[in-house]
Tab-separated table of C-alpha atoms in Angstrom:
chain	number	residue	atom	x	y	z
A	1	MET	CA	77.243	120.252	114.672
A	2	SER	CA	77.191	124.008	114.698
A	3	HIS	CA	74.330	125.635	113.002
A	4	ALA	CA	76.678	127.182	110.546
A	5	LEU	CA	77.985	123.727	109.435
A	6	HIS	CA	74.351	122.201	109.511
A	7	ASP	CA	72.974	125.134	107.463
A	8	VAL	CA	75.718	125.022	104.897
A	9	ALA	CA	76.441	121.496	104.642
A	10	ASN	CA	73.193	119.787	104.126
A	11	GLY	CA	73.457	118.242	100.642
A	12	THR	CA	74.791	114.714	99.617
A	13	LEU	CA	77.683	113.016	101.285
A	14	PHE	CA	80.099	111.833	98.475
A	15	GLY	CA	82.972	109.435	99.466
A	16	VAL	CA	86.117	108.793	97.541
A	17	ALA	CA	87.596	105.310	97.904
A	18	LEU	CA	91.359	104.619	97.418
A	19	ASN	CA	92.574	108.219	97.610
A	20	TYR	CA	95.704	107.638	99.708
A	21	GLN	CA	98.770	106.352	98.023
A	22	GLY	CA	99.515	103.845	100.909
A	23	LEU	CA	96.160	102.290	100.307
A	24	LEU	CA	96.327	102.152	96.609
A	25	GLN	CA	99.794	100.521	96.953
A	26	GLN	CA	98.508	97.840	99.423
A	27	HIS	CA	95.670	96.830	96.922
A	28	GLN	CA	97.767	97.007	93.721
A	29	ALA	CA	98.356	93.444	93.472
A	30	ALA	CA	94.586	92.641	93.531
A	31	PHE	CA	93.811	95.293	90.930
A	32	VAL	CA	96.229	93.954	88.206
A	33	LYS	CA	94.430	90.590	88.316
A	34	ALA	CA	91.235	89.807	86.380
A	35	PRO	CA	88.610	91.014	86.163
A	36	TYR	CA	90.046	94.599	86.346
A	37	LYS	CA	93.588	94.061	85.208
A	38	GLN	CA	94.480	97.782	86.086
A	39	LEU	CA	94.168	100.347	88.866
A	40	PRO	CA	91.171	102.544	88.814
A	41	VAL	CA	91.685	105.422	86.391
A	42	LYS	CA	88.908	107.760	87.703
A	43	PRO	CA	88.044	108.524	91.337
A	44	VAL	CA	85.986	105.515	92.855
A	45	LEU	CA	83.075	107.107	94.392
A	46	PHE	CA	80.410	106.103	96.974
A	47	VAL	CA	77.570	107.816	98.706
A	48	LYS	CA	77.012	107.995	102.470
A	49	THR	CA	73.115	108.136	102.523
A	50	PRO	CA	71.247	110.630	104.710
A	51	ASN	CA	70.752	108.147	107.564
A	52	THR	CA	74.306	108.081	108.243
A	53	ARG	CA	74.600	111.695	109.198
A	54	ASN	CA	75.882	112.182	112.664
A	55	GLN	CA	77.614	114.914	114.623
A	56	HIS	CA	80.337	115.897	117.183
A	57	GLU	CA	79.942	114.088	120.502
A	58	GLY	CA	77.324	111.806	118.757
A	59	GLN	CA	76.903	108.174	119.583
A	60	VAL	CA	77.939	105.650	116.804
A	61	VAL	CA	75.935	102.309	117.281
A	62	PHE	CA	78.168	98.993	116.847
A	63	PRO	CA	75.312	97.045	115.139
A	64	ALA	CA	74.384	93.693	116.739
A	65	GLY	CA	75.565	90.672	114.733
A	66	VAL	CA	78.604	92.686	113.300
A	67	GLN	CA	82.156	91.520	114.003
A	68	ARG	CA	84.084	94.749	113.196
A	69	VAL	CA	83.504	98.457	113.011
A	70	GLN	CA	86.196	100.828	111.786
A	71	PRO	CA	86.276	104.573	112.058
A	72	GLY	CA	87.701	106.476	109.160
A	73	PRO	CA	89.500	109.997	109.460
A	74	ALA	CA	88.861	112.049	106.507
A	75	LEU	CA	89.026	115.721	105.349
A	76	GLY	CA	85.496	116.881	104.375
A	77	VAL	CA	85.241	119.483	101.694
A	78	VAL	CA	81.992	121.506	101.768
A	79	ILE	CA	80.881	122.817	98.307
A	80	GLY	CA	79.858	126.531	98.531
A	81	LYS	CA	78.696	126.999	94.951
A	82	ASP	CA	77.617	124.544	92.343
A	83	ALA	CA	80.411	123.057	90.390
A	84	SER	CA	79.837	121.591	86.831
A	85	ARG	CA	82.734	120.791	84.555
A	86	VAL	CA	85.058	123.120	86.338
A	87	ASN	CA	88.898	122.929	85.805
A	88	VAL	CA	91.430	122.473	88.222
A	89	ALA	CA	92.743	126.051	88.395
A	90	ASP	CA	89.199	127.179	89.438
A	91	ALA	CA	88.074	124.341	91.429
A	92	LEU	CA	88.898	125.614	94.932
A	93	GLU	CA	86.667	128.760	94.096
A	94	HIS	CA	83.793	126.366	94.584
A	95	VAL	CA	84.592	125.408	98.245
A	96	ALA	CA	82.840	127.093	101.164
A	97	GLY	CA	85.151	125.373	103.633
A	98	TYR	CA	86.437	122.249	105.234
A	99	THR	CA	85.447	120.110	108.162
A	100	ILE	CA	86.251	116.725	109.785
A	101	VAL	CA	84.456	113.467	108.733
A	102	ASN	CA	84.547	110.187	110.487
A	103	GLU	CA	83.725	107.854	107.584
A	104	VAL	CA	82.715	104.794	109.809
A	105	SER	CA	82.494	101.492	107.994
A	106	LEU	CA	82.418	97.741	108.324
A	107	PRO	CA	85.634	96.230	106.899
A	108	GLU	CA	85.534	96.288	103.172
A	109	ASP	CA	85.867	93.473	100.701
A	110	SER	CA	85.874	95.321	97.398
A	111	TYR	CA	87.174	98.897	96.722
A	112	TYR	CA	85.598	98.842	93.217
A	113	ARG	CA	82.223	98.297	94.616
A	114	PRO	CA	82.049	99.790	98.103
A	115	ALA	CA	79.205	98.005	99.934
A	116	VAL	CA	76.131	99.898	100.949
A	117	LYS	CA	75.637	97.484	103.856
A	118	ALA	CA	79.237	98.318	105.065
A	119	LYS	CA	78.991	101.899	104.551
A	120	CYS	CA	75.439	103.119	105.011
A	121	ARG	CA	74.503	102.048	108.700
A	122	ASP	CA	72.603	104.564	110.741
A	123	GLY	CA	74.987	107.230	112.204
A	124	PHE	CA	78.025	105.953	110.203
A	125	CYS	CA	79.059	109.520	109.113
A	126	PRO	CA	79.764	111.965	111.921
A	127	VAL	CA	80.689	115.573	110.635
A	128	GLY	CA	81.982	118.453	112.614
A	129	PRO	CA	82.595	120.034	114.916
A	130	GLU	CA	82.377	123.108	112.684
A	131	LEU	CA	82.842	124.559	109.130
A	132	VAL	CA	86.147	126.187	108.731
A	133	PRO	CA	86.018	128.846	105.990
A	134	ALA	CA	88.231	128.027	103.015
A	135	SER	CA	89.959	131.373	103.565
A	136	GLN	CA	91.327	130.049	106.767
A	137	VAL	CA	92.878	126.946	105.421
A	138	ALA	CA	96.128	127.915	103.495
A	139	ASN	CA	96.521	124.444	101.778
A	140	PRO	CA	93.905	121.615	102.084
A	141	ASP	CA	96.445	119.247	100.529
A	142	ALA	CA	98.910	119.561	103.414
A	143	LEU	CA	96.904	118.756	106.600
A	144	GLY	CA	97.880	116.351	109.158
A	145	LEU	CA	95.123	114.141	110.367
A	146	ARG	CA	95.182	111.897	113.530
A	147	LEU	CA	92.855	109.254	114.981
A	148	TYR	CA	92.693	108.523	118.625
A	149	VAL	CA	90.924	105.753	120.457
A	150	ASN	CA	90.475	106.356	124.111
A	151	GLY	CA	93.190	109.012	123.878
A	152	GLU	CA	95.740	106.761	122.362
A	153	LEU	CA	97.070	107.781	118.874
A	154	ARG	CA	96.192	104.791	116.372
A	155	GLN	CA	96.392	106.460	112.953
A	156	HIS	CA	98.430	109.308	111.565
A	157	ASN	CA	98.630	110.528	108.012
A	158	ASN	CA	98.697	113.682	105.944
A	159	THR	CA	96.410	114.921	103.056
A	160	ALA	CA	99.659	115.483	101.111
A	161	ASN	CA	99.498	111.661	100.658
A	162	CYS	CA	96.368	111.696	98.810
A	163	VAL	CA	96.316	110.362	95.147
A	164	ARG	CA	94.331	113.543	94.156
A	165	THR	CA	94.305	116.958	95.432
A	166	VAL	CA	91.018	118.508	96.503
A	167	ALA	CA	91.022	120.608	93.274
A	168	GLN	CA	91.621	117.389	91.100
A	169	LEU	CA	88.794	115.589	92.802
A	170	ILE	CA	86.275	118.492	92.307
A	171	ALA	CA	87.415	118.877	88.524
A	172	GLU	CA	87.196	115.075	87.914
A	173	ILE	CA	83.856	114.508	89.646
A	174	SER	CA	82.260	117.626	88.216
A	175	GLU	CA	83.168	116.423	84.660
A	176	PHE	CA	80.130	113.870	84.875
A	177	MET	CA	77.907	115.389	87.653
A	178	THR	CA	77.285	118.656	89.263
A	179	LEU	CA	78.398	119.162	92.798
A	180	HIS	CA	75.884	121.285	94.502
A	181	ALA	CA	76.293	123.879	97.211
A	182	GLY	CA	75.902	121.988	100.532
A	183	ASP	CA	77.426	118.789	99.254
A	184	ILE	CA	80.320	117.415	101.252
A	185	LEU	CA	83.112	115.527	99.504
A	186	ILE	CA	84.842	113.077	101.762
A	187	THR	CA	88.395	113.020	100.427
A	188	GLY	CA	89.272	109.466	101.369
A	189	THR	CA	90.545	107.648	104.346
A	190	PRO	CA	94.134	106.496	104.861
A	191	GLU	CA	95.473	102.882	105.081
A	192	GLY	CA	95.598	101.235	108.418
A	193	ARG	CA	92.150	101.326	109.584
A	194	VAL	CA	91.629	100.301	113.258
A	195	ASP	CA	88.869	98.268	115.029
A	196	VAL	CA	86.738	99.865	117.868
A	197	GLN	CA	84.461	98.328	120.391
A	198	PRO	CA	81.362	99.631	122.304
A	199	GLY	CA	82.648	101.905	125.024
A	200	ASP	CA	85.274	103.461	123.034
A	201	ARG	CA	85.874	107.135	122.474
A	202	VAL	CA	86.977	108.130	119.035
A	203	ASP	CA	88.630	111.542	118.331
A	204	ILE	CA	89.804	112.656	114.935
A	205	GLU	CA	92.059	115.837	114.706
A	206	ILE	CA	92.852	117.602	111.519
A	207	ASP	CA	95.416	120.542	111.568
A	208	GLY	CA	93.391	123.771	111.877
A	209	LEU	CA	89.998	122.100	111.855
A	210	GLY	CA	89.611	121.104	115.597
A	211	LYS	CA	88.660	117.774	116.944
A	212	LEU	CA	85.633	115.550	116.123
A	213	THR	CA	84.650	113.151	119.016
A	214	ASN	CA	82.211	110.269	118.883
A	215	HIS	CA	81.274	107.473	121.352
A	216	ILE	CA	80.867	103.793	120.173
A	217	VAL	CA	77.781	102.231	121.875
A	218	ALA	CA	76.403	98.618	121.553
A	219	GLU	CA	73.066	98.291	119.673
């Protein structure tokens, strides 16, 4: 992780579940049943705890006794100035820049209540390789993202398929809590998560943001 990224992005890691259209559609049938009987109306948030922080070229430990581990390619939005009750039109003024996040997780049972045990293992949130200033990213809502395992393309999507734009996310979340400078908003992972094994190399590319590489190792 470059010093610039580490210095600027040292706050809370907030994840947004179900922020890709394909993922929401896959789970639609479950949501219309009891107890929820509807799709989520507001962003479904979770927190990646500080112990999950990891970096470019860092090792991700495959925990003993766990069946499956899944990387998660995501656009990371680094907050540059505190955002409280901001409107959509002004939201991007609060962004310092963008980076790549690998939102590693065990397979999830419930998107309404993302499980701490699945999300918050040590090293389960690599971020990097650097912070790309917001001024260099023309449109964060039209970025291709690609996940490679051992050089083979396994996932491909685009932030244009997100349910909410970056500006909408910042506006809706800042309605009820302040996003502080240094916080990172993980804007969601697309459908089609893949399993990885110890020994695998995982590369995530996002247009204009470079490539984040991590190595899966056995505990």
